Coordinates of C-alpha atoms in Angstrom, one line a residue:
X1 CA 19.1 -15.4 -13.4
X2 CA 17.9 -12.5 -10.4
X3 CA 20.4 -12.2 -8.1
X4 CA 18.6 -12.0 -4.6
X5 CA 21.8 -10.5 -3.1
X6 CA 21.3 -7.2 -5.1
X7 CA 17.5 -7.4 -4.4
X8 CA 16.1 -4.9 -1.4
X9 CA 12.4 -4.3 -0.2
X10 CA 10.8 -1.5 1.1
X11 CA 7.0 -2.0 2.4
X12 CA 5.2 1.6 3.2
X13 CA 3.7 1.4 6.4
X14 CA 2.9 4.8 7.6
X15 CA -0.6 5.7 6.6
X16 CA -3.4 7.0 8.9
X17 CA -5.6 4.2 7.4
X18 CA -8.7 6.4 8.0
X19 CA -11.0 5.0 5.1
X20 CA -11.2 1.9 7.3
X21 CA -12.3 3.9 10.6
X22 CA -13.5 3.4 13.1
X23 CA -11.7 -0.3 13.1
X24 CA -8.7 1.3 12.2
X25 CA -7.5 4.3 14.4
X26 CA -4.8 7.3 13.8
X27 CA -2.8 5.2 16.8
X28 CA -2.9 2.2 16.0
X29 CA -4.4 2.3 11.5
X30 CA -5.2 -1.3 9.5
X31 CA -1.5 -2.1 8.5
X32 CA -1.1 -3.3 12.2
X33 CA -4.3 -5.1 12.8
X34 CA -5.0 -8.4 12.8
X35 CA -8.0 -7.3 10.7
X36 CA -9.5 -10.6 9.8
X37 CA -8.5 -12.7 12.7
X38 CA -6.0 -14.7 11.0
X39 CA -3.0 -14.4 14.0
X40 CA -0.6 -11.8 12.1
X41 CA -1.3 -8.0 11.0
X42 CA -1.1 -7.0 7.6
X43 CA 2.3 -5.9 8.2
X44 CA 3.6 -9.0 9.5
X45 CA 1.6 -11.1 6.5
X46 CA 3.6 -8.5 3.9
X47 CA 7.2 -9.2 5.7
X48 CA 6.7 -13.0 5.7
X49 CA 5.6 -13.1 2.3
X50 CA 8.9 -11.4 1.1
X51 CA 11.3 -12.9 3.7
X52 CA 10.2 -15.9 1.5
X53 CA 13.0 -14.5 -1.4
X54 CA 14.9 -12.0 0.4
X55 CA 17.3 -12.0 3.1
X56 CA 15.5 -10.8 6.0
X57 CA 17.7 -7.8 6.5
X58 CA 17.1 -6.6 2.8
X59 CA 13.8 -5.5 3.5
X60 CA 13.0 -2.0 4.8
X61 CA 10.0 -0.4 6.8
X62 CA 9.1 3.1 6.2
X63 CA 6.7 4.3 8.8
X64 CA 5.8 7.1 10.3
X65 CA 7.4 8.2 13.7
X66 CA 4.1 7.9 15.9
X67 CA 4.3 4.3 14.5
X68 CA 7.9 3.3 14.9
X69 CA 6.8 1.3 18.2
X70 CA 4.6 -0.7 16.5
X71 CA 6.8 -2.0 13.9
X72 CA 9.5 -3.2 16.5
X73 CA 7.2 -4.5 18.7
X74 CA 5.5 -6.6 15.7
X75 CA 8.7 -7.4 13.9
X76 CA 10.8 -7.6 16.8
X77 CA 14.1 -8.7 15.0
X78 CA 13.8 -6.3 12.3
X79 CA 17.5 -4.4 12.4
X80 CA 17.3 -0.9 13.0
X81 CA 19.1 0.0 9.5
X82 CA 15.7 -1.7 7.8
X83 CA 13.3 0.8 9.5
X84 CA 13.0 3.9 8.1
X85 CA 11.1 6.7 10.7
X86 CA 9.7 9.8 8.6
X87 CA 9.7 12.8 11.2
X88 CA 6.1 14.1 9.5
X89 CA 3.5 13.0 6.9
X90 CA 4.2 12.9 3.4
X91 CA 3.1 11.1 0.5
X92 CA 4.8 8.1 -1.3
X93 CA 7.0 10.0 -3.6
X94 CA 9.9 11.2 -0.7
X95 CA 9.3 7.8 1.3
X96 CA 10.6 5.7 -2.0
X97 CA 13.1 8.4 -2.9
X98 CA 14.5 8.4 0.6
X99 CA 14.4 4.4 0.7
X100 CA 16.1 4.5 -3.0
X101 CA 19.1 7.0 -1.0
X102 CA 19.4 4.2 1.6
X103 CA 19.4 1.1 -0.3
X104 CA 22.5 2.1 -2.7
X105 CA 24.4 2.8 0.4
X106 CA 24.1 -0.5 1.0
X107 CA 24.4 -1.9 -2.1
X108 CA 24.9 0.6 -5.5
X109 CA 23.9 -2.2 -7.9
X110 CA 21.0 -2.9 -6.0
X111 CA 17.3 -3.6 -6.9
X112 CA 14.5 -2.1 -5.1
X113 CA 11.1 -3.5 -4.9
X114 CA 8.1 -0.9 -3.3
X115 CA 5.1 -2.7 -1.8
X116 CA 2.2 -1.0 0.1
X117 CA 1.9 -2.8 3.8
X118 CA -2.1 -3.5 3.1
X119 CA -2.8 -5.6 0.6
X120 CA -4.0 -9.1 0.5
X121 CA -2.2 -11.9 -2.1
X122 CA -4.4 -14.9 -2.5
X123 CA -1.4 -16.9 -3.9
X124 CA 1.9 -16.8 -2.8
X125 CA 3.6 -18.7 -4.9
X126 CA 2.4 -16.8 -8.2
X127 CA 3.0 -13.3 -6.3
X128 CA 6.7 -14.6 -5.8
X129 CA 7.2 -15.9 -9.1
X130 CA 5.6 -12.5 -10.9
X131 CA 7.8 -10.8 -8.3
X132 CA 11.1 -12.8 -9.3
X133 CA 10.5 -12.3 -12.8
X134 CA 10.0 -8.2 -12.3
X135 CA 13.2 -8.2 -11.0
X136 CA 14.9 -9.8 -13.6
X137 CA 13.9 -7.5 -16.0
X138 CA 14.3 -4.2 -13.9
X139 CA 17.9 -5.7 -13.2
X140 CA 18.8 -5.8 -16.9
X141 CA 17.2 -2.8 -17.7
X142 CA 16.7 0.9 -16.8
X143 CA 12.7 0.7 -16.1
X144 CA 10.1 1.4 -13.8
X145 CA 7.5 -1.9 -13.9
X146 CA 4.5 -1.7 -12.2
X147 CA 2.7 -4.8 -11.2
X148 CA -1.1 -4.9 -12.8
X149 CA -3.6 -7.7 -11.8
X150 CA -6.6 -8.2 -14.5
X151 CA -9.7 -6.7 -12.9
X152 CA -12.4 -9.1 -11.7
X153 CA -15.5 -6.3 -11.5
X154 CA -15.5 -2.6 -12.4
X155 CA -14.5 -1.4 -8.6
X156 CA -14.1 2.1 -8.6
X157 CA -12.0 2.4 -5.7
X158 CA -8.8 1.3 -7.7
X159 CA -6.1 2.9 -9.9
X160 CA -6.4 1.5 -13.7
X161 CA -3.4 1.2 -16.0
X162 CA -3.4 0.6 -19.6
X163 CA -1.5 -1.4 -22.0
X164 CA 0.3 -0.4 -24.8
X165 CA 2.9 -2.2 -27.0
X166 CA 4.0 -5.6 -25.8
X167 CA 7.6 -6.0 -24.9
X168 CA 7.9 -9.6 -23.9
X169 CA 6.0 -11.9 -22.6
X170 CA 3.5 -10.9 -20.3
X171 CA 4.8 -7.5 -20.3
X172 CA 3.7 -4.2 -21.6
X173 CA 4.2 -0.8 -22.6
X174 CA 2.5 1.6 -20.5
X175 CA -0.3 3.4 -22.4
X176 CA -1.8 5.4 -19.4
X177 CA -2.5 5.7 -15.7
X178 CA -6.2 6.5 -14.2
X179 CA -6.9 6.9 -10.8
X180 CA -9.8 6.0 -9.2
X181 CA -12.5 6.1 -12.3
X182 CA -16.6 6.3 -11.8
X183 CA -18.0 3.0 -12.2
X184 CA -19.0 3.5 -15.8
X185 CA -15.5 4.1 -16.7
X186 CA -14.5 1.7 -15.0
X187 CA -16.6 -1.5 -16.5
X188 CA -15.9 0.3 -19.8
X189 CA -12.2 -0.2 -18.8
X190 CA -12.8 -3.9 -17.7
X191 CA -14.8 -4.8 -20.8
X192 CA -11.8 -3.5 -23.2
X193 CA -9.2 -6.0 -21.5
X194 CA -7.0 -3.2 -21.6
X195 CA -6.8 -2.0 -18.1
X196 CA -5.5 -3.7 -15.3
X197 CA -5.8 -2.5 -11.4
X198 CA -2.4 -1.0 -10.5
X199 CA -1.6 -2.8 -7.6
X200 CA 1.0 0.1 -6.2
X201 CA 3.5 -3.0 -6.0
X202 CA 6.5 -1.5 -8.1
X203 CA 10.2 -1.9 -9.1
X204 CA 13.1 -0.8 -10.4
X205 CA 16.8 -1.0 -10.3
X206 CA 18.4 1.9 -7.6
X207 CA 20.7 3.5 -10.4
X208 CA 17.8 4.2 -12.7
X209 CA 15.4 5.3 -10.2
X210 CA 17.3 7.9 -8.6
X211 CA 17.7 9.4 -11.6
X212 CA 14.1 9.4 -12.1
X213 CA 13.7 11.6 -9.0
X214 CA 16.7 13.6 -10.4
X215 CA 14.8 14.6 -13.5
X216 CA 11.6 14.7 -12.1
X217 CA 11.3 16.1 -8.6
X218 CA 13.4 18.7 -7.0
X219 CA 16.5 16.8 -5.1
X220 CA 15.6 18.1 -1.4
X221 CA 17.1 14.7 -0.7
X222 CA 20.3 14.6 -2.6
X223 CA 23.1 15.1 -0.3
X224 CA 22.0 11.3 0.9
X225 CA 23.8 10.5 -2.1
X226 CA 27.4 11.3 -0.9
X227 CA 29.4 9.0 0.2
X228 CA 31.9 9.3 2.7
X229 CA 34.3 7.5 5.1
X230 CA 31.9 8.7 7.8
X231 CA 28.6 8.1 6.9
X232 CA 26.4 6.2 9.0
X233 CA 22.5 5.6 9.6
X234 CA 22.2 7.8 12.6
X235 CA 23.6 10.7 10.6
X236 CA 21.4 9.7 7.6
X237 CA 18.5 9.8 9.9
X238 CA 19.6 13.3 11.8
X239 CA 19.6 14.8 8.2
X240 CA 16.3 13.3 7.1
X241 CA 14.6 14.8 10.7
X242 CA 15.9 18.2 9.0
X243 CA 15.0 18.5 5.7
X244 CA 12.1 15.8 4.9
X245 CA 9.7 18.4 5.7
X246 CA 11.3 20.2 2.4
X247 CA 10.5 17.3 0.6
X248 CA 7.1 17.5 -1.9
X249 CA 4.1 16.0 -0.6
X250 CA 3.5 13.8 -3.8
X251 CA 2.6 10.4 -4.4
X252 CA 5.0 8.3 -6.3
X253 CA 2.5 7.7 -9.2
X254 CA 2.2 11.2 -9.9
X255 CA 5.9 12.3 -9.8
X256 CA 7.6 9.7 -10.8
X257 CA 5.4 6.5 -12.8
X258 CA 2.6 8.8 -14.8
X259 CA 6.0 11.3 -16.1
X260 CA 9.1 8.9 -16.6
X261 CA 9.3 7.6 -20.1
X262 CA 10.6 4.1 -19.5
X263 CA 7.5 2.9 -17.5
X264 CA 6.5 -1.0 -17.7
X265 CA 3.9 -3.0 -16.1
X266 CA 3.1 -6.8 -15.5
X267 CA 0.5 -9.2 -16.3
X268 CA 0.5 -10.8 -12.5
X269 CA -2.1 -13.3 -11.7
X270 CA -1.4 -13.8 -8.2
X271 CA -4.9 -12.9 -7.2
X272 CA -5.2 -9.5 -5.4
X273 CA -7.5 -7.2 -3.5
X274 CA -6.5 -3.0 -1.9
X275 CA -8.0 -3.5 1.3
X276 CA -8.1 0.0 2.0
X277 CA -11.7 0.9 2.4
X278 CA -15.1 -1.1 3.4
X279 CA -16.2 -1.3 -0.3
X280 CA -13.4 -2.9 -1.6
X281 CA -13.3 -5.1 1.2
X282 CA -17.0 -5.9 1.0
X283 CA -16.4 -6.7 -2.9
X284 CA -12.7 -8.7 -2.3
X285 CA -14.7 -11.1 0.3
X286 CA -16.5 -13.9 0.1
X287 CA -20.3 -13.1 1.1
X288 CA -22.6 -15.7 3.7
X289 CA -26.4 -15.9 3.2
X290 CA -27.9 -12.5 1.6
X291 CA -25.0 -11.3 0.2
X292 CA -23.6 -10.2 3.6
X293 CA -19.6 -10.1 5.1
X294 CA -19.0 -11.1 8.4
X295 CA -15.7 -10.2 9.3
X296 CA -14.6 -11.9 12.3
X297 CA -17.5 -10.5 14.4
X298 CA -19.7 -12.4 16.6
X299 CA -23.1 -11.8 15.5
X300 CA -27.1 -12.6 15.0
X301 CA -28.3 -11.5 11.6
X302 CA -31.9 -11.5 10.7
X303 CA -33.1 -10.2 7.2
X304 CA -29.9 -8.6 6.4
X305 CA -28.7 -7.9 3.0
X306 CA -25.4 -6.3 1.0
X307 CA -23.7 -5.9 4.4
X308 CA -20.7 -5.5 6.2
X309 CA -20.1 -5.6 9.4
X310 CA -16.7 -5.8 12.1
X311 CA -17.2 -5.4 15.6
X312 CA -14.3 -6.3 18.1
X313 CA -13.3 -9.1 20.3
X314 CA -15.5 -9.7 23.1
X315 CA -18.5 -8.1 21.6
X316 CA -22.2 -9.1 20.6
X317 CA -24.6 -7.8 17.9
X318 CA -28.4 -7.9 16.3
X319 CA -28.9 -6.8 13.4
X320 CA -32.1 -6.7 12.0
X321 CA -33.7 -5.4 8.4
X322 CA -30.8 -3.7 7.0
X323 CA -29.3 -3.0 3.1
X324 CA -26.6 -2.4 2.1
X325 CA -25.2 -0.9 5.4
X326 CA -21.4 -0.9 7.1
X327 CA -21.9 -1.5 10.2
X328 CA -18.5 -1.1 12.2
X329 CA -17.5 -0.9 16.1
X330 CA -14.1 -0.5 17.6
X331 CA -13.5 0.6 21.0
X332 CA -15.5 4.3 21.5
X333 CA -16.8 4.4 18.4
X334 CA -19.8 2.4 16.8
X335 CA -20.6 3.3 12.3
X336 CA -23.4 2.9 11.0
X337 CA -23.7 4.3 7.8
X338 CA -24.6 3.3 4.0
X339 CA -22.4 1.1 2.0
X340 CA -23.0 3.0 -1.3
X341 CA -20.6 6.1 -1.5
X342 CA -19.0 4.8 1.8
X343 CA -15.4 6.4 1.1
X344 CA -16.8 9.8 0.7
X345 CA -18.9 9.4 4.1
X346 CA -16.5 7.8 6.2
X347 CA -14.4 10.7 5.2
X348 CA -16.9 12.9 6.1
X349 CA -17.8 11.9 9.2
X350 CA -13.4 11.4 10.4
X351 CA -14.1 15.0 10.4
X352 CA -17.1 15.8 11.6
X353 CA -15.9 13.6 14.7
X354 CA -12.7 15.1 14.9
X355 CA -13.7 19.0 15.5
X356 CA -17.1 18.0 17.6
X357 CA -15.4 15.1 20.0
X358 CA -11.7 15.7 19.4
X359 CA -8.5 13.4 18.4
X360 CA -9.5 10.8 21.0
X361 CA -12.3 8.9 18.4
X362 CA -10.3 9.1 15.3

């Protein structure tokens, strides 16, 4: 039986979000957006969904300081020991180590679910249950799981991993990680059933993980692990604002899940979707007439085909005659651009912007 007592979130909310520009902005990226018009940002949809098993002050934000304002003023009763503020951009590898540091303070038997702040669950009550049955594995054994979702088309905009030797039910050996694959590998990895999209959802219990980044990475962070009569948050946080620049710019999946020996993942089936980029969102979505997503935009569309398209609130468009497009307009800054290869441009073009016009459009 999981214990939810011993059981701690931590949802990764500090990313620039710039493969979704220009909707999403370096002041204000996706994760706090009410992208799709629903009455709650995609942070505030990933909090609620977990405040469904977890006490609410078990789960931590970890966000970048330009964002801290954000998360208090969009979960407004969140106590300040849950947010996490990281003085300077660094990849997922410190944030979990540093959250891992902070949850056995509070509790050294604890369990530690990571979840980006981005992604969209189509059922809740299967993402709970695959989430409540992770945990009761990671709690009675020293294991990383990752939580893979069977792929519904060959999308390569999406980390694969592969299955090895079955452990238990539902529940796998991990074989091998591959991160974002050409589309040929990737059908060829759909068609073998078996690869599953790595959802970046991932757990383990505090104990073994922190060992993990013991063997692994270089323990910039380890003095978070004494204890003492006079520790506290502040002083926590005064000695990450110190030496978290020190700290690796790595992703978790690198330095810790593609190395450690003891690596697990999940069949989930809780229906999923990265809704990091326009691709993946135009392929998650459900399309109108001609193969088209609207996404709550007012518009007029007249012989349009295999097209996105987001404008903001108070905002009217024609669109006439065009394939395969992204069309997207937020604020000063209206993209128009090809679908196809749409990562790649829209990264282009964030930089191109940003030394011709200057911070103020990205």
């Amino acid at each position: 039986m999981t214990n939810n007592d011993n059981t701690y979130c931590v949802i990764l909310s500090g990313g620039k979000g710039r493969r979704l520009w220009p909707c999403s902005r370096e002041r204000h990226p996706k994760q706090f957006i009410d992208f799709f018009g629903i009455g709650r940002t995609q942070l505030q949809q990933t909090f609620d969904r977990f405040a469904k098993i977890l006490p609410r002050d078990h789960i931590l934000i970890n966000t970048n300081e330009m964002y801290a304002h954000l998360v208090r003023e969009q979960l407004p009763d969140l106590p300040e020991k849950c947010l996490m503020i990281e003085p300077i951009y660094r990849n997922t590898a410190p944030s979990v180590a540093w959250a891992a540091h902070r949850v056995k303070h509070f509790n050294k038997d604890a369990n530690l679910i990571v979840a980006p702040s981005d992604h969209s669950v189509l059922h809740d009550d299967l993402f709970l249950q695959n989430i409540m049955e992770g945990i009761s594995f990671v709690q009675n054994h020293d294991a990383l799981l990752t939580m893979g979702v069977k792929p519904t088309r060959p999308e390569p905009g999406y980390g694969y991993v592969q299955l090895g030797e079955e452990v238990a039910k539902g529940l796998y050996q991990v074989k091998s990680f591959t991160e974002k694959p050409d589309r040929d590998f990737a059908r060829m990895f759909m068609e073998s059933g078996e690869f599953y999209w790595n959802t970046g959802l991932f757990m383990s219990n505090v104990k073994y993980l922190l060992q993990c980044f013991e063997t692994l990475l270089p323990a910039v962070l380890r003095q978070l692990d004494i204890t003492s009569p006079d520790y506290s948050i502040a002083k926590e946080n005064e000695y990450i604002e110190k030496n978290f620049p020190l700290y690796p710019n790595l992703s978790i999946d690198y330095g810790i899940l593609e190395k450690s020996e003891n690596v697990y993942v999940k069949k989930c089936d809780f229906g999923w979707a990265d809704l990091g980029a326009w691709h993946s969102i135009y392929e998650a979505m459900q399309n109108v007439e001609g193969e088209n997503v609207v996404i709550d935009s007012d518009v007029l569309i007249d012989d349009c085909h295999n097209t996105i398209i987001k404008l903001s609130k108070g905002k009217f468009a024609v669109l006439n005659g065009l394939n395969g497009f992204i069309v997207a307009e937020n604020d000063n800054m209206l993209l128009v651009c090809k679908k196809e290869d749409s990562s790649a441009l829209v990264r282009k073009y964030v930089n191109e912007v940003h030394i011709k016009k200057g911070g103020e459009y990205i």
